[in-house]
Short mmCIF file of C-alpha atoms and ligand atoms in Angstrom, two decimals:
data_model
loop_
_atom_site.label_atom_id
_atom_site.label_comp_id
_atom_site.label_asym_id
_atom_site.label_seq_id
_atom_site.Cartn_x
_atom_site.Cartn_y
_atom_site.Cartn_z
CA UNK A 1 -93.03 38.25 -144.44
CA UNK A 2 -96.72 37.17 -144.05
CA UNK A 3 -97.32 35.56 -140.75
CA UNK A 4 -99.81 33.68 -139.63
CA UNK A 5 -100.27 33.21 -135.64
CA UNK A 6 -102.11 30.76 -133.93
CA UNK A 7 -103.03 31.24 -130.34
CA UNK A 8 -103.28 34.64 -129.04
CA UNK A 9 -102.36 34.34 -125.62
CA UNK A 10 -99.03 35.44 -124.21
CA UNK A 11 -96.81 34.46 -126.39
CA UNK A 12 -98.90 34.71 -130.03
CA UNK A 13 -100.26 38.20 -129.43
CA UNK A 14 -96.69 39.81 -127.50
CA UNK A 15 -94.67 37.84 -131.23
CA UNK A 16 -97.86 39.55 -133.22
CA UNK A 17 -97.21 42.72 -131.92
CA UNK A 18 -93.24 42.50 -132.15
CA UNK A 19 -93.35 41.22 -135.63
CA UNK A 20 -95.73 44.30 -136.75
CA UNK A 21 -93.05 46.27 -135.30
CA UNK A 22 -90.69 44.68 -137.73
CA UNK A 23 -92.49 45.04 -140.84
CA UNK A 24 -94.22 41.97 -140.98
CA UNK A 25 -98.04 41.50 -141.71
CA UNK A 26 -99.57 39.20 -139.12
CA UNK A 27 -102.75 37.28 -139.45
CA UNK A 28 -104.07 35.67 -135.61
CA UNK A 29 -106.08 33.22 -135.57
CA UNK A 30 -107.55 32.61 -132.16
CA UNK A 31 -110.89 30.51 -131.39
CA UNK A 32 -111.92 33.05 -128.79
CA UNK A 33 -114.32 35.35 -129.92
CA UNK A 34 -113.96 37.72 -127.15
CA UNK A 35 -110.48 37.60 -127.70
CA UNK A 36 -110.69 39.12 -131.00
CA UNK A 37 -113.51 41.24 -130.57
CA UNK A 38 -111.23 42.80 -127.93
CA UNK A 39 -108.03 42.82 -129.92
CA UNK A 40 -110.40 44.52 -133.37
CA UNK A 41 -111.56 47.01 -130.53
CA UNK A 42 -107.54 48.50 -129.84
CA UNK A 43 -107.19 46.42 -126.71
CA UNK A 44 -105.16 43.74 -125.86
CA UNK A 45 -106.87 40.94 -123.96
CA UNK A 46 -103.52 40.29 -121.92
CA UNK A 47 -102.01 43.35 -119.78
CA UNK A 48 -98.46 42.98 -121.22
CA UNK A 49 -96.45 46.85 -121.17
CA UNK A 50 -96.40 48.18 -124.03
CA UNK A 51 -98.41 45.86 -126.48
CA UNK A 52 -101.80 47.94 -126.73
CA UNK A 53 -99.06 50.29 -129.23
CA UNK A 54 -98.09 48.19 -130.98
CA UNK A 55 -101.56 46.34 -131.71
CA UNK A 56 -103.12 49.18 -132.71
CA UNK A 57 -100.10 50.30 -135.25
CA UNK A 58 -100.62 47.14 -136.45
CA UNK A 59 -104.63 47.91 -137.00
CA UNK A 60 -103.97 51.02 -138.49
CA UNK A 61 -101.49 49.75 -141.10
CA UNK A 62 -103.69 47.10 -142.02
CA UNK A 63 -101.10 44.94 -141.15
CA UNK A 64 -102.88 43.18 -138.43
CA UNK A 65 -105.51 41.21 -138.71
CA UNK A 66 -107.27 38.48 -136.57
CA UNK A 67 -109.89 35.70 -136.73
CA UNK A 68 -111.69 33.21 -135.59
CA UNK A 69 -111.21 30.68 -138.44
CA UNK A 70 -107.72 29.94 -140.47
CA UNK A 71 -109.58 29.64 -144.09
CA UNK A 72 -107.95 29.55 -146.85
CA UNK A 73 -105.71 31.87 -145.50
CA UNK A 74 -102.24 30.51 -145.35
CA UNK A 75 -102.04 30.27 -149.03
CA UNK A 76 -100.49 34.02 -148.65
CA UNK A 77 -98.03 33.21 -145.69
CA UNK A 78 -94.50 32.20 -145.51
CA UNK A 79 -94.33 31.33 -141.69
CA UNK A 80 -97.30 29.72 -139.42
CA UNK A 81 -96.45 30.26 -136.10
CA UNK A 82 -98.13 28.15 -133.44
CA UNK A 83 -98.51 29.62 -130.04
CA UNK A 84 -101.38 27.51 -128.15
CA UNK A 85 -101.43 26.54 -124.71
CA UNK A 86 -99.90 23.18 -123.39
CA UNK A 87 -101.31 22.98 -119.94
CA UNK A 88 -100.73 20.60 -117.24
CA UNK A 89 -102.66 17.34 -117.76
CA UNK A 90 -103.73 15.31 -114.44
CA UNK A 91 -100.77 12.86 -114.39
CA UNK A 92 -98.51 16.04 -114.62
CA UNK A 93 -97.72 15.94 -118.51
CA UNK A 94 -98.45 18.10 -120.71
CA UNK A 95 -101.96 18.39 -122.73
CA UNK A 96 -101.38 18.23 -126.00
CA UNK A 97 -104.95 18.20 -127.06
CA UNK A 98 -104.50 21.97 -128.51
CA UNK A 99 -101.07 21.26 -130.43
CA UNK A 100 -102.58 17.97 -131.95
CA UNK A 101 -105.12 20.29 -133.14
CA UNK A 102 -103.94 23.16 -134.33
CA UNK A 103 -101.94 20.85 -136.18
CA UNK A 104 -104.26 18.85 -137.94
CA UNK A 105 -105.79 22.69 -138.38
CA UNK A 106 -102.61 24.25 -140.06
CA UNK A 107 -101.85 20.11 -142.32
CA UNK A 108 -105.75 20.40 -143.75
CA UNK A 109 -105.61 24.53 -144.45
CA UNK A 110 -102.14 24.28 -146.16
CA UNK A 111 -101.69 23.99 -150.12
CA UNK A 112 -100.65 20.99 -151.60
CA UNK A 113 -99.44 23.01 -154.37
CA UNK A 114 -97.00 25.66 -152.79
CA UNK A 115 -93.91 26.70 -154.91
CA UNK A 116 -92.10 27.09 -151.51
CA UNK A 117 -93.37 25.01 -147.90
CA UNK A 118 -94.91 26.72 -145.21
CA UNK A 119 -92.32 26.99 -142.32
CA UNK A 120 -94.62 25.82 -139.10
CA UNK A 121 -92.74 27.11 -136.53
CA UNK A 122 -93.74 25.87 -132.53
CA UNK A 123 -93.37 28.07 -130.14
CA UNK A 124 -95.23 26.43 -127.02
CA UNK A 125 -93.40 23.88 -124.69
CA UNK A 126 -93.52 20.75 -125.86
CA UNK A 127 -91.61 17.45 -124.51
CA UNK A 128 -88.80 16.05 -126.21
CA UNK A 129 -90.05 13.89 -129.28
CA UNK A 130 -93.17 15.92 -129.82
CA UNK A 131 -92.50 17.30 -133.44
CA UNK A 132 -90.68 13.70 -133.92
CA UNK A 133 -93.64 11.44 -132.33
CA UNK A 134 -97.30 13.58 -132.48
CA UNK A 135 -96.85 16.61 -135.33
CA UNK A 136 -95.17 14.95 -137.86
CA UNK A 137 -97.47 12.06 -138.07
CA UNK A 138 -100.70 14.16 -138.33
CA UNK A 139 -98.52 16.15 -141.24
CA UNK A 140 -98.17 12.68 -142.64
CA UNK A 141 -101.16 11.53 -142.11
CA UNK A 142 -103.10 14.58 -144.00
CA UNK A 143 -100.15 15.36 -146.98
CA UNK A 144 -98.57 12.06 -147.40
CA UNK A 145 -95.17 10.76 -147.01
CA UNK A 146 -93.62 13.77 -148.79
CA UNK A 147 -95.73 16.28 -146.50
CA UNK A 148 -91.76 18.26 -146.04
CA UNK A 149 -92.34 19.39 -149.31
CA UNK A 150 -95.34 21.45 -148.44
CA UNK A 151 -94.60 22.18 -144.80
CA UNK A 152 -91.19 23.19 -143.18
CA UNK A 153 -91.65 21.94 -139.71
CA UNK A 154 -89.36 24.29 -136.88
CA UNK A 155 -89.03 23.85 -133.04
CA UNK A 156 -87.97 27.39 -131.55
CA UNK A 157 -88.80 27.87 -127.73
CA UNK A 158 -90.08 31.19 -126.53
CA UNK A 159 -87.93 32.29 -123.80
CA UNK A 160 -89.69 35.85 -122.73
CA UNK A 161 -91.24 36.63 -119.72
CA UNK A 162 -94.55 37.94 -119.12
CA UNK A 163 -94.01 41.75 -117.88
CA UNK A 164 -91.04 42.41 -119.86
CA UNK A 165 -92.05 40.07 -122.92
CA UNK A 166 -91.41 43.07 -125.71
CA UNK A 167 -87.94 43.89 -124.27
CA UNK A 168 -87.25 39.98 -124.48
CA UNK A 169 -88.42 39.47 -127.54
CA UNK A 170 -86.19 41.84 -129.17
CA UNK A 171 -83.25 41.20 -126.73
CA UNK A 172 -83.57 37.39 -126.10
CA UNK A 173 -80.97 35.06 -123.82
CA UNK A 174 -80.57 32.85 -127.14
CA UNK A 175 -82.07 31.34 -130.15
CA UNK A 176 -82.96 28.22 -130.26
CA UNK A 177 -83.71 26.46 -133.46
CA UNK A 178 -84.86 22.55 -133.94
CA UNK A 179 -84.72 21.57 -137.70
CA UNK A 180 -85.67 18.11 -139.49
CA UNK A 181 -81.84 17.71 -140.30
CA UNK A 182 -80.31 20.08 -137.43
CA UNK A 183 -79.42 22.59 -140.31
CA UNK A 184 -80.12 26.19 -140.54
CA UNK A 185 -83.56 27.11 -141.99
CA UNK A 186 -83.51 30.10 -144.44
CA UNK A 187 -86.73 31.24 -143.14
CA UNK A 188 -85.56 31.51 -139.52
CA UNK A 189 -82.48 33.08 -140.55
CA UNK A 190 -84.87 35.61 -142.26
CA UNK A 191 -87.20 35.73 -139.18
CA UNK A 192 -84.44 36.72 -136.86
CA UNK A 193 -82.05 38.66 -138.97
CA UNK A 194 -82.28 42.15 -136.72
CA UNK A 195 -82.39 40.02 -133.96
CA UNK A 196 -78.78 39.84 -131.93
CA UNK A 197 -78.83 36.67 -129.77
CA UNK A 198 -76.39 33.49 -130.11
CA UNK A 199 -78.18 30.96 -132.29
CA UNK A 200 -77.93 27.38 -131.80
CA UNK A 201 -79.31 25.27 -134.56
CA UNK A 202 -79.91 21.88 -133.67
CA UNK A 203 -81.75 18.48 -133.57
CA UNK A 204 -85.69 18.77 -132.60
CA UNK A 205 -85.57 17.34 -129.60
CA UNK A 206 -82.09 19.25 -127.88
CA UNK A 207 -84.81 22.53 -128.96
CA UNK A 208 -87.80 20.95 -127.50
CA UNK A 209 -85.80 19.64 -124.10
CA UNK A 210 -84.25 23.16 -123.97
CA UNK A 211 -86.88 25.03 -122.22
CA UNK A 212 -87.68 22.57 -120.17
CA UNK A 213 -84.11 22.62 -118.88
CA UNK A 214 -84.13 26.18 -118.60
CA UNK A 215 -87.12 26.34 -116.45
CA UNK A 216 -86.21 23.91 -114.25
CA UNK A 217 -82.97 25.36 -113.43
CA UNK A 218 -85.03 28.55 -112.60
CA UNK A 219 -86.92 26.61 -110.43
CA UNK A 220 -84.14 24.94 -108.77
CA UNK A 221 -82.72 28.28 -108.10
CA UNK A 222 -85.54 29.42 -106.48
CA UNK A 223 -85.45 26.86 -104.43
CA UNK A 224 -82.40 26.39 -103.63
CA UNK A 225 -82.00 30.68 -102.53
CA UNK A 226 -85.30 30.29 -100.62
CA UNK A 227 -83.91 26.84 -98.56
CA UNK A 228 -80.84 29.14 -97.68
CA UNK A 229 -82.53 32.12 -96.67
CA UNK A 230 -84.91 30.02 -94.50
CA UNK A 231 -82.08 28.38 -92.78
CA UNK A 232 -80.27 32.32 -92.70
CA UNK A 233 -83.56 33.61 -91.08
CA UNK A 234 -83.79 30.78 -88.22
CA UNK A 235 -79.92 31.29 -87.21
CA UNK A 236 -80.42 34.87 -87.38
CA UNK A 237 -77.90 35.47 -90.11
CA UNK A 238 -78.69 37.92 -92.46
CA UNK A 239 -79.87 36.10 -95.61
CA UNK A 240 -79.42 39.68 -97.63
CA UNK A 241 -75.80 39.55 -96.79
CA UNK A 242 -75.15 35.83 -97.81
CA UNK A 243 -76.79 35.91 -100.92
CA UNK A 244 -74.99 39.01 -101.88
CA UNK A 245 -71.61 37.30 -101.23
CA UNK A 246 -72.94 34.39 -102.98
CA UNK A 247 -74.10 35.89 -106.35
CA UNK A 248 -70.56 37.88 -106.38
CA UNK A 249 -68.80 34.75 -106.63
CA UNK A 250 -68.63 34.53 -110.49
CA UNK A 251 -66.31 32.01 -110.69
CA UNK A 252 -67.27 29.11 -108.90
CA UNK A 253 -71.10 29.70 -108.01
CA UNK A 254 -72.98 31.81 -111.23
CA UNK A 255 -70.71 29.94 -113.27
CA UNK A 256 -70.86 27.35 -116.10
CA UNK A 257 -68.63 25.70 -113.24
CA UNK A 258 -69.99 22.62 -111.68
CA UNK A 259 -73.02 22.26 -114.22
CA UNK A 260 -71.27 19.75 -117.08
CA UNK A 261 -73.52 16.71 -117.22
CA UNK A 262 -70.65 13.52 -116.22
CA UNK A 263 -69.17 12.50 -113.16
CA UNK A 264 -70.90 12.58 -110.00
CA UNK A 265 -69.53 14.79 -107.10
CA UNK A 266 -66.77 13.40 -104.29
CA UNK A 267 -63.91 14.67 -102.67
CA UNK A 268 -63.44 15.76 -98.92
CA UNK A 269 -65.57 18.79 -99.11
CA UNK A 270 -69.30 18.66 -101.27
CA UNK A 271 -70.39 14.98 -99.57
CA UNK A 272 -69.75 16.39 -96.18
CA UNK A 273 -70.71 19.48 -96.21
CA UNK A 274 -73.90 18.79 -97.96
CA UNK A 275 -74.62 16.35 -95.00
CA UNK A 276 -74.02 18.62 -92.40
CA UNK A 277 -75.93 21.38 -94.13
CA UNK A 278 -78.54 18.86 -94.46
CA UNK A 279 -78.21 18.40 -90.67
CA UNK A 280 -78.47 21.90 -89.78
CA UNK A 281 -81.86 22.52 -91.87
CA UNK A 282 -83.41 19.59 -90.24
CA UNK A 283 -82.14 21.01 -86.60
CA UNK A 284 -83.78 24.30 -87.21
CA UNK A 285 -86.93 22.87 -88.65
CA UNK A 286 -86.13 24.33 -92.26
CA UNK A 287 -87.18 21.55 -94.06
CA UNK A 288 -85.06 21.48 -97.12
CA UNK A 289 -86.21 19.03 -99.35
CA UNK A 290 -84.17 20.18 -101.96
CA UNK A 291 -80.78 20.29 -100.43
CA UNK A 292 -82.15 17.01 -98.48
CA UNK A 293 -82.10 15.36 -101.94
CA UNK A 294 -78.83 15.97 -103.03
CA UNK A 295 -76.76 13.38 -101.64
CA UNK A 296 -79.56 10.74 -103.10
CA UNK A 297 -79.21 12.17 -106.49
CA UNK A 298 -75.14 11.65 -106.36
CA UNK A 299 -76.03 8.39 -105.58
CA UNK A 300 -78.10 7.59 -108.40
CA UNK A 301 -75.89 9.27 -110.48
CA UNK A 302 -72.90 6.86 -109.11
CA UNK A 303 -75.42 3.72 -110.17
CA UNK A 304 -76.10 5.75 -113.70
CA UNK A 305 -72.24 5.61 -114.81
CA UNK A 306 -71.82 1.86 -113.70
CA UNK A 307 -74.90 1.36 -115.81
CA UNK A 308 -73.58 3.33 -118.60
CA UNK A 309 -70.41 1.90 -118.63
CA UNK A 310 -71.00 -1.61 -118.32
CA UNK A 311 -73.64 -1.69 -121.20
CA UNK A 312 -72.93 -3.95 -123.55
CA UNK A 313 -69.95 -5.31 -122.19
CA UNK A 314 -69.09 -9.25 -121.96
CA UNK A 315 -68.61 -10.94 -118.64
CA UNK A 316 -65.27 -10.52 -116.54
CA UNK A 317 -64.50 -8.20 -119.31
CA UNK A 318 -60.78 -6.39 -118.92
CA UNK A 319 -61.17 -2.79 -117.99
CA UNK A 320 -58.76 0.11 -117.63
CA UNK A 321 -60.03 3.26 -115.46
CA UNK A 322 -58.33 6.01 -115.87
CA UNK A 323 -58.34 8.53 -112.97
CA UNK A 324 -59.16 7.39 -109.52
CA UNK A 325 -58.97 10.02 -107.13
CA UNK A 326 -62.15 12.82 -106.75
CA UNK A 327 -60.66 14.81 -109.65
CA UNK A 328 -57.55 14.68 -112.15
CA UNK A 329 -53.75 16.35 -110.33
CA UNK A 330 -55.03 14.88 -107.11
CA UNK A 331 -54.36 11.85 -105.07
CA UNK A 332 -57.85 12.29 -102.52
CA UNK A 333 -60.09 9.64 -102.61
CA UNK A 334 -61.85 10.37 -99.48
CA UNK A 335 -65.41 9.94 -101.24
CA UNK A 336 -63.90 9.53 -104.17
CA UNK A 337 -67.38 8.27 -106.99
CA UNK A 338 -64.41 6.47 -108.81
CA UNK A 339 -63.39 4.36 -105.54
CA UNK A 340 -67.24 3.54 -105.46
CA UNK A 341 -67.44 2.44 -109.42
CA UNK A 342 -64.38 0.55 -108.71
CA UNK A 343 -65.73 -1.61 -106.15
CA UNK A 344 -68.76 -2.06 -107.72
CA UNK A 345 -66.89 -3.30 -111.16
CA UNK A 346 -64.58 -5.55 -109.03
CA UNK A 347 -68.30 -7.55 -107.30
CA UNK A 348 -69.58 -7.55 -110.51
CA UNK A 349 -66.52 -10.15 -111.94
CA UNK A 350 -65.07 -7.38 -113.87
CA UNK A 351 -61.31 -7.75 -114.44
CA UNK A 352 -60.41 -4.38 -113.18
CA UNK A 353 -56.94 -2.35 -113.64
CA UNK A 354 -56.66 1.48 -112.65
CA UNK A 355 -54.18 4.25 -113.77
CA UNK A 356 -53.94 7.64 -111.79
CA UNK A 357 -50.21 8.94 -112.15
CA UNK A 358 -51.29 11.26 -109.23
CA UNK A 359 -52.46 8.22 -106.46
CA UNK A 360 -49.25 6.29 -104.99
CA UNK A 361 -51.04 3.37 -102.65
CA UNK A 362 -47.16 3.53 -100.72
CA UNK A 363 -47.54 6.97 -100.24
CA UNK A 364 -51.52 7.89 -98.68
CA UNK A 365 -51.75 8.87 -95.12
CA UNK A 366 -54.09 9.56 -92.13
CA UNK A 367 -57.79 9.31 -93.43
CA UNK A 368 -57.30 9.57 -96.88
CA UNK A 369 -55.27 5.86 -96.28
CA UNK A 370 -58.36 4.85 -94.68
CA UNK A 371 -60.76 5.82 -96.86
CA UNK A 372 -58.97 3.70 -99.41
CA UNK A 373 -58.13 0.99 -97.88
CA UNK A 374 -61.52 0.59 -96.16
CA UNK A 375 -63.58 0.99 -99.36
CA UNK A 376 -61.15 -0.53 -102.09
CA UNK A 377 -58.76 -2.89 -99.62
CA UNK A 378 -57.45 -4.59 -102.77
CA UNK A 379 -56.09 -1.01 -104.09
CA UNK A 380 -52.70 -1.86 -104.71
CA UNK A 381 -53.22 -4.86 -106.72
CA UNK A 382 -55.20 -2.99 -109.17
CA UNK A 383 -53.28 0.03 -109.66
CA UNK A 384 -50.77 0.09 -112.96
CA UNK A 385 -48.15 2.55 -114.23
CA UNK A 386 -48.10 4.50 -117.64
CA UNK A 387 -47.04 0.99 -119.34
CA UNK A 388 -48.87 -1.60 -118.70
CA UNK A 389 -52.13 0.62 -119.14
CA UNK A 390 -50.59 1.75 -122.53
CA UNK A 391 -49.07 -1.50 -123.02
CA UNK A 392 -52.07 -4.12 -122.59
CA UNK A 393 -55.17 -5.28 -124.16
CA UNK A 394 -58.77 -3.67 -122.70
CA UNK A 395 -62.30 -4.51 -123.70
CA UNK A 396 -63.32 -1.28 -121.78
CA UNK A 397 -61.44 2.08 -120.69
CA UNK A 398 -62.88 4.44 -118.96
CA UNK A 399 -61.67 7.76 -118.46
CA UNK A 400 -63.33 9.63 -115.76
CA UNK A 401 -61.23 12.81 -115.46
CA UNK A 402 -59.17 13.36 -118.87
CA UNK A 403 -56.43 11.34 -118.39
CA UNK A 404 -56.72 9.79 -121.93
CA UNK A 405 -55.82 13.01 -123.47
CA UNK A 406 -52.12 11.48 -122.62
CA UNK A 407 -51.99 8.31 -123.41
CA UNK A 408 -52.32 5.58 -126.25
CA UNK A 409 -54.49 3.00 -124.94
CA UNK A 410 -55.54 -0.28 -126.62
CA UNK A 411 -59.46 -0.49 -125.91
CA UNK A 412 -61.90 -2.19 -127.72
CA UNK A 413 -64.33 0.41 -126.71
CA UNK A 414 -63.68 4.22 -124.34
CA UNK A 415 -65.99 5.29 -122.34
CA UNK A 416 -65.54 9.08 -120.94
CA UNK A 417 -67.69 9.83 -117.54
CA UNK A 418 -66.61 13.47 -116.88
CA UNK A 419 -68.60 14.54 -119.89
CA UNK A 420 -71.36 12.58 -120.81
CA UNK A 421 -72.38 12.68 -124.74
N1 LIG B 501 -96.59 32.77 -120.92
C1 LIG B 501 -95.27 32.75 -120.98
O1 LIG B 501 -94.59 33.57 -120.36
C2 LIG B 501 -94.57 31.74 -121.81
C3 LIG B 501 -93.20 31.90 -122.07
C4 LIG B 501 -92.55 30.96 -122.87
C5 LIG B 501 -93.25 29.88 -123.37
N2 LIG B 501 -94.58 29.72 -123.09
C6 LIG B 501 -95.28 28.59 -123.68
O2 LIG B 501 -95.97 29.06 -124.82
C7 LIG B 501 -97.23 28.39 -124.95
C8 LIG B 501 -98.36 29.39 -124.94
O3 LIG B 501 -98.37 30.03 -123.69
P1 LIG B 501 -99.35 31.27 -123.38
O4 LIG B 501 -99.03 31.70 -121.99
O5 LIG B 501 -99.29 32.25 -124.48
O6 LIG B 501 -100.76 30.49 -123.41
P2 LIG B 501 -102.23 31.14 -123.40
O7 LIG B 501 -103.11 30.15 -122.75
O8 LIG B 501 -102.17 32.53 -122.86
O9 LIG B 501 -102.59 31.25 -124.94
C9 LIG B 501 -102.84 30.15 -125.75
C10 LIG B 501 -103.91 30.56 -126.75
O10 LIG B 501 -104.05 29.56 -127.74
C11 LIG B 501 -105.42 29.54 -128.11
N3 LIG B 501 -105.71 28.32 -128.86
C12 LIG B 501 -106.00 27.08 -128.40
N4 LIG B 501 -106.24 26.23 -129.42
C13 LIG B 501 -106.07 26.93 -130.55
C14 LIG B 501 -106.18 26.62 -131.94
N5 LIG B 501 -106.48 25.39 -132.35
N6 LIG B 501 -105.93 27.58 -132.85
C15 LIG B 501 -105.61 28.82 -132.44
N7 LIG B 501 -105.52 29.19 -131.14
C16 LIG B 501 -105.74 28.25 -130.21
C17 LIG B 501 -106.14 29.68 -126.78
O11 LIG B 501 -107.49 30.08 -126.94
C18 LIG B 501 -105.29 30.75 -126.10
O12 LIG B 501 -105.77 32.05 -126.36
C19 LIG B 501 -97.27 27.38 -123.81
O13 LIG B 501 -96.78 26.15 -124.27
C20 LIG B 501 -96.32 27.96 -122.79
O14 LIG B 501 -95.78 26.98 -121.95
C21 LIG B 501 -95.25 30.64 -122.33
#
C-alpha cells in the first residue's frame, strides 16, 4: 500500500519504518524542517533501537520519502495515517490544536473524486468522542455531508513503547479498531494481515477510551506496587519478597479477577482490610493516597448503582433485588453494598422485596446477625421465597449477583449491577 504519515515523532517515524519493512511505500509529512533534513540525511531524529535500519532501507528503495508539505500527494495513497502530538493542555485535557489541524490538512488535500476513500487512520490519543465530536465535523465541513465517500475515517490506538517500539509494533498486546459502523474495515484488515494480535473491532469511542484505560491501569499499578513497597521498606519487610509472592498469584491478583466493571466491593474481608492497611500506611508515614482512596471510591460506586438503578423509575415503585448477601452461594452481609442499596431504596419510598435463597433472617448469628439487623432492622419483612418473587408483579428487579439466571420474574424493567453494560 501507499502510506502517507503525518507526524514524525515516536509513533509516525517507528510505523514509517515498520511499514517499509513490510513492503509498503511511506510518504512523512512532518512540519519540522530539521526533522526531515535529519531523517533525508540516514538519521533518525528520535533514538528508538533499531529504526536508523530500517529508515535508511527505506531511502535506498525509494520507498521512503518525507516532507514538509502534504501537496497533492495523497491522490496516490490508500491509507493516511495521523500520528501528531496531543499534549497536555493547562486544565489537564488534551490539546487538540494539532489533530484539528492536520485534519483540516488531510479534508482540503484529499480528492473529491477518488474511485475508493482514503482510510484516515488516528493513531494519537484522543478522548472519547473525538472522531465523533471534532474530526468528523471538519471532514464535513470541507467535503460535505457525504465526506464518507471520499474519506474512511479509523480510530486504532498505538500501544508500543518507546525503547522496544519495533518489537511492539510487530508483536502488539491487541488491535484495536474504531469504525463509523463498528464493522471491520478492509483496509485495516489489509494493514495488519502479517500482524498476529487479537483484534477487536468496535464503536469509535470503546477505541478512543481504550488507551486511556490502558494507561491508567499502568499507572495505577505503579502506584499501587510503589505504596506497598514503601510501606514494606518502613516495616523492614522485604518488598522484593512480597511482590514476588504477589505477581505469582495468577489467579486472584494478575487476573481478569476482580476487574469487571458492576458491583461495588463488601464482604468481611476487602472493607476491613483496606482500612487497616490504610491505618498502617498512615502509622508509618507512607502516605498512600492511592490505597487511602479506595474505600471513598466503593462508596461512590455504592451511590452510582442506586443512581443507576433508580433512573427512570416512578415513585414507591415495587422492586425485587435479587441477591443480598456480599456475593451469590453466601449468606454474609457483614458490609454487604446490597444491605447498603437496600436501605437506601427503603428511605427513598421504594416498595422494596428481596430474594437470596442463600440468607435465612432465622438462621444468622454472632456479627453477621448484627450487621444485619443493625443496618437493615426491617430484614425479615422484606425477604421473599422463590414464589412470591416469581409469582408477583415488579416495576424494577435488580439482580446484583446472577440470581436471575434461575428464575422467571415478572419486571417491567431488569436491571443487572454485577456487570454493568
Ligand atoms: N510516544 C509513545 O510511546 C506513544 C505510544 C502510544 C501512543 N502515543 C500517542 O501518539 C501520539 C504521538 O505521540 P509521539 O510521542 O509520537 O509525539 P511526538 O511529539 O514525538 O510527535 C508528533 C509529531 O507530529 C508533528 N506534527 C504536528 N502537527 C503536524 C501536522 N499538522 N502535520 C504533520 N505533523 C505534525 C510534530 O512536529 C511532531 O514531530 C500522541 O497522541 C501520543 O499520546 C505515543
Amino acid at each position: 500500500m501507499k502510506i502517507a504519515i503525518f507526524g514524525l515523532g515516536y509513533v509516525g517515524l517507528t510505523g514509517a519504518g515498520c511499514l517499509v519493512k513490510e513492503g509498503h511505500s511511506i510518504v512523512g509529512i512532518e512540519p519540522h524542517e530539521d526533522k526531515i533534513k535529519m531523517i533525508l540525511s540516514g538519521h533518525s531524529p528520535i533514538y528508538e533501537p533499531g529504526l536508523d535500519d530500517l529508515l535508511a532501507q527505506g531511502l535506498a528503495e525509494k520507498r521512503l520519502t518525507v516532507t514538509t508539505q502534504v501537496g497533492n500527494l495523497l491522490a496516490e495513497c490508500d491509507v493516511a495515517l495521523v500520528c501528531v502530538g496531543t499534549p497536555s493542555a493547562s486544565d489537564g485535557s488534551h490539546n487538540m490544536t494539532y489533530i484539528a489541524e492536520v485534519s483540516r490538512q488531510i479534508a482540503m488535500a484529499v480528492n473529491r473524486d477518488r474511485i475508493r476513500p482514503l482510510t484516515v487512520i488516528y493513531r494519537s490519543t484522543v478522548r472519547p468522542g473525538t472522531i465523533d465530536d471534532l474530526i468528523a465535523p471538519i471532514f464535513k465541513t470541507h467535503l460535505g455531508a457525504d465526506f464518507r465517500k471520499v474519506v474512511e475515517l479509523v480510530y486504532n490506538p498505538e500501544f508500543l513503547r518507546e525503547s522496544v517500539a519495533i518489537q511492539d509494533y510487530f508483536n502488539p498486546p491487541k488491535i484495536v479498531v474504531g469504525t463509523h459502523d463498528g464493522l471491520p474495515s478492509e483496509r485495516m484488515t489489509e494493514l495488519y494481515a502479517n500482524i498476529s494480535a487479537p483484534m477487536f473491532v468496535t464503536g469509535y469511542r470503546e477505541a478512543e477510551f481504550t488507551k486511556f484505560v490502558d494507561n491508567t491501569w499502568h499507572a495505577v499499578k505503579v502506584a499501587f506496587a510503589n505504596e506497598i513497597g514503601r510501606v514494606c521498606v518502613q516495616l523492614d519487610i522485604s518488598a522484593k519478597k512480597v511482590h514476588e509472592i504477589f505477581v505469582s498469584d495468577r489467579k486472584l491478583n494478575i487476573s481478569p479477577y476482580y476487574m469487571r466493571p458492576g458491583g461495588a466491593f463488601g464482604g468481611s474481608c476487602l472493607p476491613k482490610d483496606v482500612r487497616a492497611l490504610v491505618h498502617i500506611s498512615e502509622e508509618v508515614g507512607a502516605f498512600n493516597h492511592l490505597v487511602d482512596s479506595l474505600l471513598r471510591s466503593n462508596e461512590a460506586h455504592k451511590r452510582f448503582l442506586f443512581d443507576y438503578v433508580t433512573r427512570d423509575l416512578p415513585a414507591k415503585a415495587r422492586i425485587l433485588m435479587l441477591g443480598l448477601a456480599f456475593k451469590a452461594e453466601s449468606d454474609d452481609l457483614r458490609e454487604s453494598p446490597q444491605l447498603n442499596l437496600a436501605h437506601r431504596l427503603i428511605t427513598s419510598g421504594y416498595q422494596l422485596s428481596i430474594f437470596d435463597p442463600a440468607v435465612k433472617p432465622t438462621q444468622l448469628l454472632g456479627q453477621n446477625m448484627g450487621y444485619a439487623f443493625s443496618h437493615l432492622p426491617s430484614i425479615s419483612d422484606l425477604m421473599v421465597d422463590r414464589d412470591a418473587a416469581e409469582g408477583n408483579e415488579y416495576d424494577l428487579v435488580i439482580d446484583t449477583n446472577g440470581t436471575l439466571s434461575g428464575l422467571t420474574v415478572n419486571a417491567a424493567k431488569v436491571v443487572h449491577t454485577h456487570t454493568l453494560p
